[in-house]
Structures are given as C-alpha cells and as structure tokens.
Amino acid sequence: MIADLEIWKFHGGGTVVSFEAGQLDVTESIVTSSERRRREVRTSYQHQVASLRYCRFVAAVGVALAVVLAGCTDGGTGIGGNSPTAPAVSAPQQDARGNAEELALDAYRGMWRAYAKAGLTADANEPELPQYASGAALKTLTSGLSSYRSKGHVLKGEYVSNPQATAASPLSRPATVTVTDCLNDINFLVYDASGNRVDDEPGGRRATRATVSDLGAEGWKVTSFGVQEVGTC
C-alpha cells in the first residue's frame, strides 16, 4: 500500500499533509525506483511531522516560561514573587528635614550668642536678638535684660552649649523643630557695675528645651524656650 502525497498551506501558516490511498502491484523480489521514491517521500513526511511537533513543544514551553518569569519580576503571586515592601522615605523628604533642623539649630545658637552680647551691657534693645528670637522667647530675654539693667547688673563670662534637634513636624517638610540642650552657665554669671559677682549660687549644667519655628519671610526663629535648675542634665 503506497500513498500519493499531497501538501498545502492553511491560514495559520502551518503545513497540512494528506494521503490518498491507492493500490500498487509490486513483486516481492524487486523494488522499483518508483517504490523507492515513494518510500523516500514517506520518510520525508515523517521527519516533517516530527519537526512540527517539536516546534509546537518548544513554543508551548516558551509561553509557559514567559508567564513564570512575569510572576517573578512583578512582585505578585507568581513563583518566586516577593511581597511588596513599604516605600522608604524619599531623598527629597530627608533633605527637607535635614535642612530644617540645621536652620533651627543656627537660630538657637544665634539667640544665645546675641543674649551673651546684650548681657555685657544688659541692653534689651540689642538688634541681634530679634534676628534669632520671636514671641515668648524674645520677651523672656528682653525682660530679663531690662531687670538686670534696672539693678545695675550685667552678664559676663562664657557658656557651653551642645544643642541637638530631637523632633520635627511635619516630617516631610518641617515647620517646627524641637531643640534640646544641656546649657552649662558655670562661667556665665551676673556682676555689678564694680565687677563684683552678684550670684548667690554658682552656675552649672541646666536642661534646656526650645521650640524653633519657620516664620516664613522672617526665617527660622526660637519662639519659646525653658531653662531648668542646675544639675538637671
């Protein structure tokens, strides 16, 4: 039984193979050239079918692999996918907070420098004071200086300060920063006009806390602060 081969194309681009059966008489002892040709055609067809099956298998494996890889890389539920993690704080937010803290610390240090300068003459009108302090903080400083002047007293010496920014609000773009300090005024004391020491008690290390605010066009200024008794830090 030898088949006559017929091949044609179909829409998918593949190859469809059809055989029409026919009878052919041959002798058992002689294989004609026509029969050898038909056998070669049959072998070629078998190779084509095997090749087609292999290509379909490779294509199917490729599609499956692509799906698996997509699940691995998109963080979803595919094989090897990881659970989404919370986003880290962005660099711009970190920079905004760091910049605010630096400006707040500059205002705090500037306030105490201006106060020490004003204390040499107990001048409540020292022009540098309102550059760094405002509101309740400025009122506390100027009231103290006015009191010293009314008594004929001044402030002399040096103080030691090591302020730290310990809080900021809001975190993304702070408008208020809390500054804590251990202010040491052991050598920053009150004297009379003759240069004699007036303090009944020596100075020392005092826990200090200040609120520094962004006042817009006025910049960052200390708006309130509190200084505790000696030995609190």
C-alpha positions in Angstrom: 0.0 0.0 0.0 1.7 3.2 -1.1 0.2 6.7 -0.6 0.2 9.5 -3.0 1.4 12.7 -1.1 -0.4 16.0 -1.2 0.7 19.1 0.8 -0.9 22.5 1.1 -0.8 25.6 3.3 -3.5 26.8 5.7 -4.3 30.1 7.4 -2.2 29.5 10.5 1.0 29.2 8.4 1.5 25.6 9.2 1.6 22.6 6.9 -1.2 20.1 6.5 -0.4 16.8 5.0 -2.9 14.4 3.3 -2.6 10.9 1.9 -4.9 9.3 -0.6 -4.5 5.5 -0.5 -4.0 3.6 -3.7 -3.1 0.1 -4.8 0.2 -0.7 -6.4 1.3 -4.1 -7.5 4.9 -4.9 -6.9 6.9 -8.1 -6.8 8.4 -9.3 -3.6 11.9 -9.6 -5.1 12.2 -6.3 -7.0 12.0 -2.8 -5.5 11.4 -0.4 -8.4 12.8 3.0 -8.5 9.2 4.3 -8.2 8.7 2.5 -5.0 12.0 3.8 -3.6 10.9 7.3 -4.4 7.6 6.8 -2.6 9.4 5.4 0.4 11.7 8.5 0.4 8.7 10.7 0.3 7.1 8.9 3.2 10.3 9.2 5.3 10.5 12.9 4.5 6.9 13.3 5.6 7.6 11.6 8.9 10.5 13.9 9.5 8.3 16.9 8.8 5.7 15.8 11.3 8.3 15.1 14.0 9.8 18.6 13.3 6.4 20.2 13.5 5.6 18.5 16.8 9.0 19.6 18.3 8.4 23.2 17.2 5.0 23.2 18.9 6.5 21.8 22.1 9.2 24.5 22.2 6.7 27.2 21.6 4.5 25.9 24.4 7.5 25.7 26.8 8.4 29.3 25.8 5.0 30.6 26.6 4.9 28.9 30.0 8.4 30.2 30.9 7.4 33.7 30.0 4.4 33.5 32.3 6.6 32.2 35.2 9.2 35.0 34.6 6.5 37.6 34.6 5.3 36.4 38.0 8.8 36.5 39.3 9.6 40.1 38.3 6.3 41.9 39.1 6.3 41.2 42.8 2.9 39.5 42.5 1.9 35.9 43.3 4.0 34.2 40.6 6.6 31.6 41.5 9.4 33.4 43.4 7.5 36.6 43.7 8.2 38.7 46.8 5.6 40.5 48.9 5.5 44.3 48.3 7.6 46.3 50.8 6.7 49.6 52.3 8.3 52.5 50.4 11.3 54.1 52.0 11.4 57.7 52.9 12.4 59.6 49.7 15.6 61.6 49.5 13.8 64.9 49.0 11.9 64.4 52.3 15.1 63.5 54.1 16.8 66.6 52.7 13.9 68.9 53.7 14.0 67.7 57.3 17.8 67.9 57.5 17.8 71.4 56.1 15.0 72.5 58.6 17.0 71.1 61.5 20.2 72.9 60.5 18.3 76.2 60.2 16.6 75.6 63.6 20.0 74.9 65.3 21.5 78.0 63.7 18.7 80.1 65.1 19.1 78.6 68.6 22.8 79.1 68.7 22.4 82.7 67.3 19.9 83.5 70.1 22.4 82.6 72.9 25.2 84.5 71.2 23.0 87.6 70.9 22.0 87.3 74.5 25.6 87.0 75.7 26.5 90.1 73.7 23.5 92.0 75.1 24.3 90.9 78.6 27.6 92.7 78.6 25.6 96.0 78.9 22.2 94.5 79.9 20.8 96.0 76.6 17.3 94.8 76.0 17.4 96.6 72.6 20.3 94.6 71.2 19.4 94.5 67.5 20.6 90.9 67.0 18.1 89.4 69.5 15.1 89.7 67.2 17.1 88.2 64.4 17.0 84.8 66.2 14.2 85.0 68.7 10.5 85.9 68.5 7.3 85.8 70.5 7.6 84.4 74.0 11.3 83.7 73.6 12.2 87.2 72.7 10.0 88.6 75.5 11.7 86.4 78.1 15.2 87.5 77.0 14.4 91.2 76.8 12.5 91.2 80.2 15.5 89.6 81.9 18.0 92.1 80.4 15.7 95.0 81.4 15.6 93.7 85.0 19.4 93.4 85.2 19.9 96.9 83.9 17.4 98.4 86.4 19.6 96.9 89.2 22.9 98.0 87.6 23.9 94.4 86.8 25.5 92.8 83.8 26.3 89.3 82.5 29.9 88.2 81.9 31.7 85.1 81.0 31.2 82.2 78.7 28.6 79.5 78.5 28.8 76.0 77.0 26.1 74.7 74.6 25.6 71.5 72.7 22.2 71.6 71.1 20.5 68.7 69.3 17.4 68.7 67.0 15.2 66.0 68.6 11.9 66.4 66.8 10.4 67.9 63.7 6.8 68.5 62.5 5.6 67.7 59.9 8.2 65.1 59.0 8.1 65.6 55.2 8.6 69.4 55.3 9.1 70.6 58.9 7.8 74.0 60.1 8.7 73.4 63.7 11.8 71.8 65.2 12.4 70.9 68.9 15.9 71.6 70.2 17.2 70.1 73.4 20.4 71.2 75.1 22.5 70.9 78.3 23.4 74.5 78.8 26.4 75.0 81.1 26.5 78.5 82.6 29.0 77.8 85.4 31.2 80.6 84.0 28.4 82.9 82.7 27.3 84.9 85.8 25.9 88.2 87.0 28.1 91.0 88.2 27.6 94.6 89.5 29.0 97.8 88.0 32.2 97.4 90.1 32.8 93.9 88.7 31.8 92.0 91.8 29.9 88.8 91.4 26.3 89.1 92.4 25.1 85.5 92.1 24.3 83.7 95.4 24.6 80.3 93.7 27.1 79.2 91.2 26.0 78.2 87.7 26.1 74.7 86.3 24.5 72.3 83.8 20.9 73.0 83.0 18.5 71.0 80.9 17.1 73.3 78.2 14.4 72.8 75.6 13.4 75.2 72.8 10.8 75.4 70.0 12.1 76.8 66.8 9.7 77.8 64.0 9.7 78.7 60.4 8.2 82.2 60.3 8.1 82.5 56.6 9.7 85.7 55.4 11.3 86.2 58.9 13.1 82.9 58.6 13.7 80.4 61.4 13.5 81.8 65.0 13.2 80.5 68.5 9.7 81.1 69.6 9.8 79.7 73.1 12.3 78.0 75.5 12.7 76.8 79.1 15.8 76.5 81.2 15.7 74.3 84.3 17.7 74.4 87.5 21.4 73.5 87.9 22.0 69.7 87.9 19.2 68.7 85.6 21.5 67.3 82.9 
